[in-house]
JSON list of C-alpha atoms in Angstrom, two decimals:
[
{"chain": "A", "resi": 1, "resn": "MET", "atom": "CA", "xyz": [-38.29, -113.56, -27.61]},
{"chain": "A", "resi": 2, "resn": "LYS", "atom": "CA", "xyz": [-34.81, -114.93, -28.24]},
{"chain": "A", "resi": 3, "resn": "LYS", "atom": "CA", "xyz": [-35.37, -114.62, -31.99]},
{"chain": "A", "resi": 4, "resn": "ILE", "atom": "CA", "xyz": [-36.39, -110.97, -31.58]},
{"chain": "A", "resi": 5, "resn": "ILE", "atom": "CA", "xyz": [-33.30, -110.19, -29.50]},
{"chain": "A", "resi": 6, "resn": "ALA", "atom": "CA", "xyz": [-31.07, -111.99, -32.00]},
{"chain": "A", "resi": 7, "resn": "THR", "atom": "CA", "xyz": [-32.65, -110.05, -34.87]},
{"chain": "A", "resi": 8, "resn": "LEU", "atom": "CA", "xyz": [-32.19, -106.74, -33.03]},
{"chain": "A", "resi": 9, "resn": "LEU", "atom": "CA", "xyz": [-28.54, -107.56, -32.34]},
{"chain": "A", "resi": 10, "resn": "ILE", "atom": "CA", "xyz": [-27.96, -108.34, -36.01]},
{"chain": "A", "resi": 11, "resn": "ILE", "atom": "CA", "xyz": [-29.63, -105.08, -37.06]},
{"chain": "A", "resi": 12, "resn": "ALA", "atom": "CA", "xyz": [-27.57, -103.14, -34.50]},
{"chain": "A", "resi": 13, "resn": "GLY", "atom": "CA", "xyz": [-24.40, -104.77, -35.83]},
{"chain": "A", "resi": 14, "resn": "VAL", "atom": "CA", "xyz": [-25.26, -103.84, -39.41]},
{"chain": "A", "resi": 15, "resn": "ILE", "atom": "CA", "xyz": [-26.00, -100.23, -38.40]},
{"chain": "A", "resi": 16, "resn": "LEU", "atom": "CA", "xyz": [-22.69, -99.94, -36.53]},
{"chain": "A", "resi": 17, "resn": "THR", "atom": "CA", "xyz": [-20.81, -101.40, -39.50]},
{"chain": "A", "resi": 18, "resn": "LEU", "atom": "CA", "xyz": [-22.47, -99.02, -41.95]},
{"chain": "A", "resi": 19, "resn": "THR", "atom": "CA", "xyz": [-21.90, -96.05, -39.62]},
{"chain": "A", "resi": 20, "resn": "SER", "atom": "CA", "xyz": [-18.22, -96.90, -39.22]},
{"chain": "A", "resi": 21, "resn": "PHE", "atom": "CA", "xyz": [-17.83, -97.37, -42.98]},
{"chain": "A", "resi": 22, "resn": "GLY", "atom": "CA", "xyz": [-19.55, -94.04, -43.65]},
{"chain": "A", "resi": 23, "resn": "LEU", "atom": "CA", "xyz": [-17.36, -92.16, -41.17]},
{"chain": "A", "resi": 24, "resn": "LYS", "atom": "CA", "xyz": [-14.19, -93.67, -42.63]},
{"chain": "A", "resi": 25, "resn": "MET", "atom": "CA", "xyz": [-15.27, -92.74, -46.16]},
{"chain": "A", "resi": 26, "resn": "TYR", "atom": "CA", "xyz": [-15.97, -89.18, -45.00]},
{"chain": "A", "resi": 27, "resn": "SER", "atom": "CA", "xyz": [-12.55, -89.04, -43.30]},
{"chain": "A", "resi": 28, "resn": "LYS", "atom": "CA", "xyz": [-10.85, -90.22, -46.48]},
{"chain": "A", "resi": 29, "resn": "SER", "atom": "CA", "xyz": [-12.67, -87.57, -48.54]},
{"chain": "A", "resi": 30, "resn": "LYS", "atom": "CA", "xyz": [-11.54, -84.78, -46.17]},
{"chain": "A", "resi": 31, "resn": "GLU", "atom": "CA", "xyz": [-7.98, -86.10, -46.20]},
{"chain": "A", "resi": 32, "resn": "LYS", "atom": "CA", "xyz": [-7.96, -86.31, -49.99]},
{"chain": "A", "resi": 33, "resn": "ALA", "atom": "CA", "xyz": [-9.35, -82.79, -50.39]},
{"chain": "A", "resi": 34, "resn": "LEU", "atom": "CA", "xyz": [-6.68, -81.27, -48.15]},
{"chain": "A", "resi": 35, "resn": "MET", "atom": "CA", "xyz": [-3.97, -83.31, -49.86]},
{"chain": "A", "resi": 36, "resn": "ASN", "atom": "CA", "xyz": [-5.11, -82.00, -53.24]},
{"chain": "A", "resi": 37, "resn": "HIS", "atom": "CA", "xyz": [-4.90, -78.41, -51.99]},
{"chain": "A", "resi": 38, "resn": "LEU", "atom": "CA", "xyz": [-1.35, -78.94, -50.72]},
{"chain": "A", "resi": 39, "resn": "THR", "atom": "CA", "xyz": [-0.29, -80.89, -53.82]},
{"chain": "A", "resi": 40, "resn": "ASN", "atom": "CA", "xyz": [-1.43, -77.99, -56.02]},
{"chain": "A", "resi": 41, "resn": "GLU", "atom": "CA", "xyz": [0.61, -75.57, -53.91]},
{"chain": "A", "resi": 42, "resn": "LEU", "atom": "CA", "xyz": [3.64, -77.84, -54.21]},
{"chain": "A", "resi": 43, "resn": "LYS", "atom": "CA", "xyz": [3.29, -77.80, -57.99]},
{"chain": "A", "resi": 44, "resn": "LEU", "atom": "CA", "xyz": [3.14, -74.01, -57.98]},
{"chain": "A", "resi": 45, "resn": "GLU", "atom": "CA", "xyz": [6.22, -73.80, -55.77]},
{"chain": "A", "resi": 46, "resn": "ASN", "atom": "CA", "xyz": [8.14, -76.17, -58.05]},
{"chain": "A", "resi": 47, "resn": "LYS", "atom": "CA", "xyz": [7.49, -73.85, -60.98]},
{"chain": "A", "resi": 48, "resn": "LYS", "atom": "CA", "xyz": [9.15, -70.96, -59.17]},
{"chain": "A", "resi": 49, "resn": "GLU", "atom": "CA", "xyz": [12.89, -70.44, -59.35]},
{"chain": "A", "resi": 50, "resn": "THR", "atom": "CA", "xyz": [14.76, -71.86, -56.37]},
{"chain": "A", "resi": 51, "resn": "PRO", "atom": "CA", "xyz": [18.36, -70.69, -56.78]},
{"chain": "A", "resi": 52, "resn": "LYS", "atom": "CA", "xyz": [19.58, -72.28, -53.56]},
{"chain": "A", "resi": 53, "resn": "LYS", "atom": "CA", "xyz": [18.53, -74.88, -51.00]},
{"chain": "A", "resi": 54, "resn": "MET", "atom": "CA", "xyz": [16.24, -73.35, -48.39]},
{"chain": "A", "resi": 55, "resn": "ASP", "atom": "CA", "xyz": [17.34, -73.34, -44.77]},
{"chain": "A", "resi": 56, "resn": "MET", "atom": "CA", "xyz": [14.49, -74.57, -42.59]},
{"chain": "A", "resi": 57, "resn": "LYS", "atom": "CA", "xyz": [16.11, -73.50, -39.32]},
{"chain": "A", "resi": 58, "resn": "ASP", "atom": "CA", "xyz": [14.89, -69.93, -39.78]},
{"chain": "A", "resi": 59, "resn": "ASN", "atom": "CA", "xyz": [11.37, -70.88, -40.85]},
{"chain": "A", "resi": 60, "resn": "ASN", "atom": "CA", "xyz": [8.37, -70.87, -38.55]},
{"chain": "A", "resi": 61, "resn": "GLU", "atom": "CA", "xyz": [5.06, -72.70, -38.70]},
{"chain": "A", "resi": 62, "resn": "ASN", "atom": "CA", "xyz": [3.32, -69.85, -40.51]},
{"chain": "A", "resi": 63, "resn": "GLU", "atom": "CA", "xyz": [5.78, -70.13, -43.40]},
{"chain": "A", "resi": 64, "resn": "ILE", "atom": "CA", "xyz": [5.16, -73.82, -44.08]},
{"chain": "A", "resi": 65, "resn": "ILE", "atom": "CA", "xyz": [1.48, -74.23, -43.17]},
{"chain": "A", "resi": 66, "resn": "ASN", "atom": "CA", "xyz": [-0.78, -73.45, -46.13]},
{"chain": "A", "resi": 67, "resn": "LEU", "atom": "CA", "xyz": [-4.08, -71.60, -46.01]},
{"chain": "A", "resi": 68, "resn": "HIS", "atom": "CA", "xyz": [-6.00, -74.83, -45.59]},
{"chain": "A", "resi": 69, "resn": "GLY", "atom": "CA", "xyz": [-4.08, -75.86, -42.48]},
{"chain": "A", "resi": 70, "resn": "ALA", "atom": "CA", "xyz": [-1.79, -78.48, -44.02]},
{"chain": "A", "resi": 71, "resn": "MET", "atom": "CA", "xyz": [1.85, -78.60, -42.96]},
{"chain": "A", "resi": 72, "resn": "ALA", "atom": "CA", "xyz": [3.22, -81.36, -45.17]},
{"chain": "A", "resi": 73, "resn": "ILE", "atom": "CA", "xyz": [2.59, -84.55, -47.07]},
{"chain": "A", "resi": 74, "resn": "ILE", "atom": "CA", "xyz": [4.08, -87.72, -45.61]},
{"chain": "A", "resi": 75, "resn": "GLU", "atom": "CA", "xyz": [4.92, -90.76, -47.70]},
{"chain": "A", "resi": 76, "resn": "ILE", "atom": "CA", "xyz": [6.22, -94.14, -46.56]},
{"chain": "A", "resi": 77, "resn": "PRO", "atom": "CA", "xyz": [6.58, -96.09, -49.83]},
{"chain": "A", "resi": 78, "resn": "SER", "atom": "CA", "xyz": [7.24, -99.46, -48.17]},
{"chain": "A", "resi": 79, "resn": "ILE", "atom": "CA", "xyz": [3.70, -99.59, -46.74]},
{"chain": "A", "resi": 80, "resn": "GLY", "atom": "CA", "xyz": [1.95, -97.51, -49.40]},
{"chain": "A", "resi": 81, "resn": "LEU", "atom": "CA", "xyz": [1.24, -94.62, -47.03]},
{"chain": "A", "resi": 82, "resn": "LYS", "atom": "CA", "xyz": [0.54, -91.12, -48.31]},
{"chain": "A", "resi": 83, "resn": "SER", "atom": "CA", "xyz": [-1.26, -88.66, -46.07]},
{"chain": "A", "resi": 84, "resn": "VAL", "atom": "CA", "xyz": [-1.46, -85.08, -44.84]},
{"chain": "A", "resi": 85, "resn": "ILE", "atom": "CA", "xyz": [0.15, -83.65, -41.71]},
{"chain": "A", "resi": 86, "resn": "VAL", "atom": "CA", "xyz": [-1.62, -80.75, -39.98]},
{"chain": "A", "resi": 87, "resn": "GLU", "atom": "CA", "xyz": [-0.57, -78.63, -37.01]},
{"chain": "A", "resi": 88, "resn": "GLY", "atom": "CA", "xyz": [-1.83, -79.92, -33.67]},
{"chain": "A", "resi": 89, "resn": "ILE", "atom": "CA", "xyz": [-3.03, -83.26, -32.28]},
{"chain": "A", "resi": 90, "resn": "GLU", "atom": "CA", "xyz": [-6.52, -82.26, -31.18]},
{"chain": "A", "resi": 91, "resn": "MET", "atom": "CA", "xyz": [-9.10, -85.07, -31.49]},
{"chain": "A", "resi": 92, "resn": "GLU", "atom": "CA", "xyz": [-10.99, -83.29, -34.27]},
{"chain": "A", "resi": 93, "resn": "LYS", "atom": "CA", "xyz": [-7.80, -83.11, -36.38]},
{"chain": "A", "resi": 94, "resn": "LEU", "atom": "CA", "xyz": [-6.72, -86.69, -35.72]},
{"chain": "A", "resi": 95, "resn": "ARG", "atom": "CA", "xyz": [-10.10, -87.91, -36.90]},
{"chain": "A", "resi": 96, "resn": "TYR", "atom": "CA", "xyz": [-9.04, -87.05, -40.44]},
{"chain": "A", "resi": 97, "resn": "TYR", "atom": "CA", "xyz": [-5.30, -86.37, -40.57]},
{"chain": "A", "resi": 98, "resn": "ILE", "atom": "CA", "xyz": [-1.90, -86.95, -39.00]},
{"chain": "A", "resi": 99, "resn": "GLY", "atom": "CA", "xyz": [-1.08, -84.24, -36.45]},
{"chain": "A", "resi": 100, "resn": "HIS", "atom": "CA", "xyz": [2.16, -82.46, -35.55]},
{"chain": "A", "resi": 101, "resn": "PHE", "atom": "CA", "xyz": [2.99, -82.11, -31.85]},
{"chain": "A", "resi": 102, "resn": "LYS", "atom": "CA", "xyz": [3.28, -78.39, -31.16]},
{"chain": "A", "resi": 103, "resn": "GLU", "atom": "CA", "xyz": [6.54, -77.31, -29.54]},
{"chain": "A", "resi": 104, "resn": "THR", "atom": "CA", "xyz": [8.47, -80.05, -31.36]},
{"chain": "A", "resi": 105, "resn": "ALA", "atom": "CA", "xyz": [10.79, -79.44, -34.31]},
{"chain": "A", "resi": 106, "resn": "LEU", "atom": "CA", "xyz": [9.47, -78.67, -37.78]},
{"chain": "A", "resi": 107, "resn": "PRO", "atom": "CA", "xyz": [10.41, -80.86, -40.78]},
{"chain": "A", "resi": 108, "resn": "GLY", "atom": "CA", "xyz": [14.11, -80.57, -41.58]},
{"chain": "A", "resi": 109, "resn": "GLN", "atom": "CA", "xyz": [14.95, -78.67, -38.40]},
{"chain": "A", "resi": 110, "resn": "LEU", "atom": "CA", "xyz": [17.41, -79.64, -35.70]},
{"chain": "A", "resi": 111, "resn": "GLY", "atom": "CA", "xyz": [15.46, -81.50, -33.05]},
{"chain": "A", "resi": 112, "resn": "ASN", "atom": "CA", "xyz": [12.75, -84.15, -33.01]},
{"chain": "A", "resi": 113, "resn": "PHE", "atom": "CA", "xyz": [9.90, -83.63, -35.52]},
{"chain": "A", "resi": 114, "resn": "CYS", "atom": "CA", "xyz": [7.02, -85.48, -33.82]},
{"chain": "A", "resi": 115, "resn": "ILE", "atom": "CA", "xyz": [3.71, -86.54, -35.37]},
{"chain": "A", "resi": 116, "resn": "ALA", "atom": "CA", "xyz": [0.79, -88.79, -34.39]},
{"chain": "A", "resi": 117, "resn": "GLY", "atom": "CA", "xyz": [-2.20, -90.44, -36.03]},
{"chain": "A", "resi": 118, "resn": "HIS", "atom": "CA", "xyz": [-4.81, -93.13, -35.58]},
{"chain": "A", "resi": 119, "resn": "SER", "atom": "CA", "xyz": [-4.07, -96.69, -36.62]},
{"chain": "A", "resi": 120, "resn": "SER", "atom": "CA", "xyz": [-7.53, -98.15, -36.06]},
{"chain": "A", "resi": 121, "resn": "SER", "atom": "CA", "xyz": [-10.62, -96.20, -35.10]},
{"chain": "A", "resi": 122, "resn": "MET", "atom": "CA", "xyz": [-14.17, -95.51, -36.19]},
{"chain": "A", "resi": 123, "resn": "TYR", "atom": "CA", "xyz": [-12.92, -92.46, -38.10]},
{"chain": "A", "resi": 124, "resn": "SER", "atom": "CA", "xyz": [-9.42, -93.07, -39.36]},
{"chain": "A", "resi": 125, "resn": "GLU", "atom": "CA", "xyz": [-6.95, -95.86, -40.11]},
{"chain": "A", "resi": 126, "resn": "ILE", "atom": "CA", "xyz": [-4.20, -93.74, -41.64]},
{"chain": "A", "resi": 127, "resn": "LEU", "atom": "CA", "xyz": [-1.38, -95.45, -39.74]},
{"chain": "A", "resi": 128, "resn": "ASN", "atom": "CA", "xyz": [-2.97, -98.90, -39.72]},
{"chain": "A", "resi": 129, "resn": "ASN", "atom": "CA", "xyz": [0.05, -100.50, -41.43]},
{"chain": "A", "resi": 130, "resn": "LEU", "atom": "CA", "xyz": [2.77, -98.62, -39.57]},
{"chain": "A", "resi": 131, "resn": "HIS", "atom": "CA", "xyz": [3.69, -101.79, -37.68]},
{"chain": "A", "resi": 132, "resn": "LYS", "atom": "CA", "xyz": [4.83, -103.26, -41.01]},
{"chain": "A", "resi": 133, "resn": "VAL", "atom": "CA", "xyz": [7.69, -100.80, -41.55]},
{"chain": "A", "resi": 134, "resn": "LYS", "atom": "CA", "xyz": [11.24, -102.07, -41.25]},
{"chain": "A", "resi": 135, "resn": "ILE", "atom": "CA", "xyz": [14.47, -100.53, -40.09]},
{"chain": "A", "resi": 136, "resn": "GLY", "atom": "CA", "xyz": [16.02, -98.79, -43.08]},
{"chain": "A", "resi": 137, "resn": "ASP", "atom": "CA", "xyz": [12.70, -97.89, -44.75]},
{"chain": "A", "resi": 138, "resn": "GLU", "atom": "CA", "xyz": [12.38, -94.35, -46.08]},
{"chain": "A", "resi": 139, "resn": "ILE", "atom": "CA", "xyz": [9.99, -91.62, -44.94]},
{"chain": "A", "resi": 140, "resn": "LYS", "atom": "CA", "xyz": [9.42, -88.64, -47.24]},
{"chain": "A", "resi": 141, "resn": "ILE", "atom": "CA", "xyz": [8.16, -85.33, -45.86]},
{"chain": "A", "resi": 142, "resn": "LYS", "atom": "CA", "xyz": [7.13, -82.72, -48.44]},
{"chain": "A", "resi": 143, "resn": "THR", "atom": "CA", "xyz": [6.38, -79.16, -47.33]},
{"chain": "A", "resi": 144, "resn": "ILE", "atom": "CA", "xyz": [5.61, -76.17, -49.56]},
{"chain": "A", "resi": 145, "resn": "LYS", "atom": "CA", "xyz": [9.25, -75.19, -48.99]},
{"chain": "A", "resi": 146, "resn": "GLU", "atom": "CA", "xyz": [11.18, -78.40, -49.50]},
{"chain": "A", "resi": 147, "resn": "GLU", "atom": "CA", "xyz": [11.28, -82.21, -49.35]},
{"chain": "A", "resi": 148, "resn": "PHE", "atom": "CA", "xyz": [13.08, -84.08, -46.58]},
{"chain": "A", "resi": 149, "resn": "ASN", "atom": "CA", "xyz": [13.94, -87.76, -46.46]},
{"chain": "A", "resi": 150, "resn": "TYR", "atom": "CA", "xyz": [14.29, -89.68, -43.22]},
{"chain": "A", "resi": 151, "resn": "THR", "atom": "CA", "xyz": [15.46, -93.26, -42.66]},
{"chain": "A", "resi": 152, "resn": "ILE", "atom": "CA", "xyz": [13.75, -95.41, -40.03]},
{"chain": "A", "resi": 153, "resn": "LYS", "atom": "CA", "xyz": [16.21, -96.32, -37.27]},
{"chain": "A", "resi": 154, "resn": "GLU", "atom": "CA", "xyz": [13.98, -97.70, -34.49]},
{"chain": "A", "resi": 155, "resn": "LYS", "atom": "CA", "xyz": [10.56, -99.29, -33.96]},
{"chain": "A", "resi": 156, "resn": "PHE", "atom": "CA", "xyz": [9.23, -100.21, -30.52]},
{"chain": "A", "resi": 157, "resn": "VAL", "atom": "CA", "xyz": [6.17, -100.21, -28.24]},
{"chain": "A", "resi": 158, "resn": "VAL", "atom": "CA", "xyz": [5.84, -98.11, -25.08]},
{"chain": "A", "resi": 159, "resn": "ASP", "atom": "CA", "xyz": [3.34, -97.30, -22.38]},
{"chain": "A", "resi": 160, "resn": "PRO", "atom": "CA", "xyz": [1.22, -94.18, -23.18]},
{"chain": "A", "resi": 161, "resn": "THR", "atom": "CA", "xyz": [2.86, -92.35, -20.28]},
{"chain": "A", "resi": 162, "resn": "LYS", "atom": "CA", "xyz": [6.34, -92.57, -21.86]},
{"chain": "A", "resi": 163, "resn": "VAL", "atom": "CA", "xyz": [6.36, -89.04, -23.26]},
{"chain": "A", "resi": 164, "resn": "SER", "atom": "CA", "xyz": [10.16, -89.08, -23.33]},
{"chain": "A", "resi": 165, "resn": "VAL", "atom": "CA", "xyz": [9.88, -90.30, -26.94]},
{"chain": "A", "resi": 166, "resn": "LEU", "atom": "CA", "xyz": [9.07, -86.67, -27.78]},
{"chain": "A", "resi": 167, "resn": "ASN", "atom": "CA", "xyz": [12.27, -85.32, -26.20]},
{"chain": "A", "resi": 168, "resn": "GLN", "atom": "CA", "xyz": [14.24, -82.84, -28.28]},
{"chain": "A", "resi": 169, "resn": "ASP", "atom": "CA", "xyz": [17.93, -83.27, -29.14]},
{"chain": "A", "resi": 170, "resn": "LYS", "atom": "CA", "xyz": [19.02, -80.09, -30.90]},
{"chain": "A", "resi": 171, "resn": "THR", "atom": "CA", "xyz": [22.28, -81.67, -32.11]},
{"chain": "A", "resi": 172, "resn": "LYS", "atom": "CA", "xyz": [20.60, -83.78, -34.81]},
{"chain": "A", "resi": 173, "resn": "LYS", "atom": "CA", "xyz": [17.55, -83.92, -37.09]},
{"chain": "A", "resi": 174, "resn": "THR", "atom": "CA", "xyz": [15.19, -86.75, -36.19]},
{"chain": "A", "resi": 175, "resn": "MET", "atom": "CA", "xyz": [11.49, -87.55, -36.38]},
{"chain": "A", "resi": 176, "resn": "THR", "atom": "CA", "xyz": [9.07, -89.64, -34.32]},
{"chain": "A", "resi": 177, "resn": "ILE", "atom": "CA", "xyz": [5.74, -91.17, -35.36]},
{"chain": "A", "resi": 178, "resn": "VAL", "atom": "CA", "xyz": [3.28, -92.17, -32.63]},
{"chain": "A", "resi": 179, "resn": "THR", "atom": "CA", "xyz": [0.20, -94.37, -33.04]},
{"chain": "A", "resi": 180, "resn": "CYS", "atom": "CA", "xyz": [-1.81, -96.86, -31.00]},
{"chain": "A", "resi": 181, "resn": "THR", "atom": "CA", "xyz": [-1.12, -100.58, -30.95]},
{"chain": "A", "resi": 182, "resn": "ASP", "atom": "CA", "xyz": [-3.85, -103.00, -32.05]},
{"chain": "A", "resi": 183, "resn": "ASN", "atom": "CA", "xyz": [-5.53, -103.04, -28.65]},
{"chain": "A", "resi": 184, "resn": "GLY", "atom": "CA", "xyz": [-5.07, -99.32, -28.06]},
{"chain": "A", "resi": 185, "resn": "LYS", "atom": "CA", "xyz": [-3.44, -99.85, -24.66]},
{"chain": "A", "resi": 186, "resn": "ASN", "atom": "CA", "xyz": [0.10, -98.99, -25.75]},
{"chain": "A", "resi": 187, "resn": "ARG", "atom": "CA", "xyz": [1.81, -96.81, -28.33]},
{"chain": "A", "resi": 188, "resn": "LEU", "atom": "CA", "xyz": [3.81, -97.90, -31.35]},
{"chain": "A", "resi": 189, "resn": "ILE", "atom": "CA", "xyz": [6.82, -95.63, -31.87]},
{"chain": "A", "resi": 190, "resn": "VAL", "atom": "CA", "xyz": [8.75, -95.29, -35.11]},
{"chain": "A", "resi": 191, "resn": "LYS", "atom": "CA", "xyz": [11.87, -93.13, -35.08]},
{"chain": "A", "resi": 192, "resn": "GLY", "atom": "CA", "xyz": [13.79, -91.86, -38.08]},
{"chain": "A", "resi": 193, "resn": "GLU", "atom": "CA", "xyz": [16.86, -89.77, -38.79]},
{"chain": "A", "resi": 194, "resn": "ILE", "atom": "CA", "xyz": [17.26, -87.37, -41.67]},
{"chain": "A", "resi": 195, "resn": "ASN", "atom": "CA", "xyz": [19.36, -88.58, -44.58]},
{"chain": "A", "resi": 196, "resn": "LYS", "atom": "CA", "xyz": [22.88, -87.19, -44.94]},
{"chain": "A", "resi": 197, "resn": "ASN", "atom": "CA", "xyz": [22.03, -85.45, -48.22]},
{"chain": "A", "resi": 198, "resn": "ASP", "atom": "CA", "xyz": [19.30, -83.45, -46.47]},
{"chain": "A", "resi": 199, "resn": "LYS", "atom": "CA", "xyz": [21.41, -82.29, -43.52]}
]
């Protein structure tokens, strides 16, 4: 009987592992497909004439979100991260992408541009290495309008109820990345400030 139970447990473990692997592969394929759509749009935009730097303060979400729902591409070179940001943090979206908190600033705007993503789940591990970033590392945000560069200024862990990390300060251009810690009980927060050349 013990051998049967042990065998069943092993089989169950293998099934769970394969299921998790399959879901993560599917998530990566969806993320890659959306990134390709946005990358192609970025290439088309770059071919157009841009006589002057665009002012993001007058833009709204409809002007920077493409037809496939993507808002921007995020890159953090120091940890090899490149992913897609979509509008909203609904569970279905966070399964595959990084989500933008509605009612927070857009990329390049005055205020706090806030995004969130999974660091370790059955579906997605997009922000799995976020804990490895260092103060001074660069974050690149590319929209179909423009590219913005932020510098990481803070990294800390908070209780999930500390929503004050999303507060808006309209006197400066900042961004906040939110993800779970290893055990999922707390939230890892990374805060950045836009580079002087992008102000």
